[in-house]
Coordinates of C-alpha atoms in Angstrom, one line a residue:
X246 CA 0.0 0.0 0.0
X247 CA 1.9 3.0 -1.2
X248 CA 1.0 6.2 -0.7
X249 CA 1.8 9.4 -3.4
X250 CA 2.5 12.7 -2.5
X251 CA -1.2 13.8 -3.9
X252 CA -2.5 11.2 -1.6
X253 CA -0.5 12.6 1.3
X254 CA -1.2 15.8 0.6
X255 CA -4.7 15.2 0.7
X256 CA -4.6 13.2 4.0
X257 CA -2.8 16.8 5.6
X258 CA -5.0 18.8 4.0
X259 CA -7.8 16.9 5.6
X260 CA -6.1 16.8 9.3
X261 CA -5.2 20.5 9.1
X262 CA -8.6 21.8 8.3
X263 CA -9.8 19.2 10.9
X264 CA -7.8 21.1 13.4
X265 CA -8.3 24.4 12.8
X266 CA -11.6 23.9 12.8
X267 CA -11.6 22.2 16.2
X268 CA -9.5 24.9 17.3
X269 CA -12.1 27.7 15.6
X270 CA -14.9 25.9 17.5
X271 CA -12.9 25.9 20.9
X272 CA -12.3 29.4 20.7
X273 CA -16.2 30.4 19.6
X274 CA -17.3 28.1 22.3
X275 CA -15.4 29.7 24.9
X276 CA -16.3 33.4 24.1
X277 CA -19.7 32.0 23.7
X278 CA -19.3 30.4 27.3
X279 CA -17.8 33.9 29.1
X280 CA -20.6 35.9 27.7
X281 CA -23.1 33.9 28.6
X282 CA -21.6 33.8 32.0
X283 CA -21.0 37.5 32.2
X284 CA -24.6 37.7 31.8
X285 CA -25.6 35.2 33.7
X286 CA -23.7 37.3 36.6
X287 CA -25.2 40.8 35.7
X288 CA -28.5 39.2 35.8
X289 CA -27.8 37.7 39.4
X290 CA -26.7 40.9 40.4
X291 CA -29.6 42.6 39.3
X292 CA -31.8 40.1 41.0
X293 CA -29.7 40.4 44.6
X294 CA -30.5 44.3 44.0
X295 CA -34.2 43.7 43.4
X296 CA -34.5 41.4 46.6
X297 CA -32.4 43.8 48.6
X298 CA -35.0 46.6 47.9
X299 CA -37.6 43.8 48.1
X300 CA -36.9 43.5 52.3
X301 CA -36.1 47.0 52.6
X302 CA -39.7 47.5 51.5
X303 CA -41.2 44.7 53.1
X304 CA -38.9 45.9 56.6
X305 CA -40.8 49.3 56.0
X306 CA -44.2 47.5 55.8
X307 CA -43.7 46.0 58.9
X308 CA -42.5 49.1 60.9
X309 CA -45.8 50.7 60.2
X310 CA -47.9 47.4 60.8
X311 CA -45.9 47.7 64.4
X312 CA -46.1 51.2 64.6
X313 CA -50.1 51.1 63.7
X314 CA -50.3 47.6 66.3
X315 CA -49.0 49.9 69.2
X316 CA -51.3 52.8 68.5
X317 CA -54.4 50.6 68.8
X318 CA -53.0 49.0 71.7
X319 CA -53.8 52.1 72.8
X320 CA -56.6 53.5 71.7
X321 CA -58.5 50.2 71.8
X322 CA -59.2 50.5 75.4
X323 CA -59.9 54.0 75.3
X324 CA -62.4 53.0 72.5
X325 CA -63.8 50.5 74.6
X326 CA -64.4 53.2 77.4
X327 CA -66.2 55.6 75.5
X328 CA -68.6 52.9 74.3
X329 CA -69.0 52.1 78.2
X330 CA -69.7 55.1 78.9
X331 CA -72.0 56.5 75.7
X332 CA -73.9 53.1 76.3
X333 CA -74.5 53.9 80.0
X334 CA -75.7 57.6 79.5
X335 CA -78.3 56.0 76.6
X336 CA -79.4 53.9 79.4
X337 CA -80.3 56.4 81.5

């Protein structure tokens, strides 16, 4: 089995464009791969941002739910009072 130099040729020909191929691939893959993950990470840090101002909103919200809580605690009774009292001066 004797090979000529067109036959060898060829065979180099077809392992050379094999490998720079591979090698073109490798490279698009990778650039591919880091901007995906570059975006990927912009849109995580986005998302930490949004959940950030997420529980400072819902931390707010619950100040006032506290804040309103204590001033019934208060007035509740007082409430309560002047019913007693409106309810007794109907009575008589």
């Amino acid at each position: 089995m004797e090979f000529g130099l067109k036959d060898l040729l060829y065979i180099v020909g077809i392992v050379a464009s094999a490998i720079i191929s591979f090698l073109g691939t490798r490279h698009k893959l990778k650039e591919y791969i880091r901007d995906k993950n570059d975006l990927l990470k912009e849109q995580i840090n986005d998302l930490k941002i949004k959940l950030q101002e997420q529980k400072s909103k819902d931390d707010l919200q619950q100040q006032v739910i506290d804040q309103i809580g204590k001033q019934m605690d208060n007035l509740i009774p007082k409430l309560v009072d002047e019913l007693k009292h409106k309810k007794q001066e109907h009575e008589q």
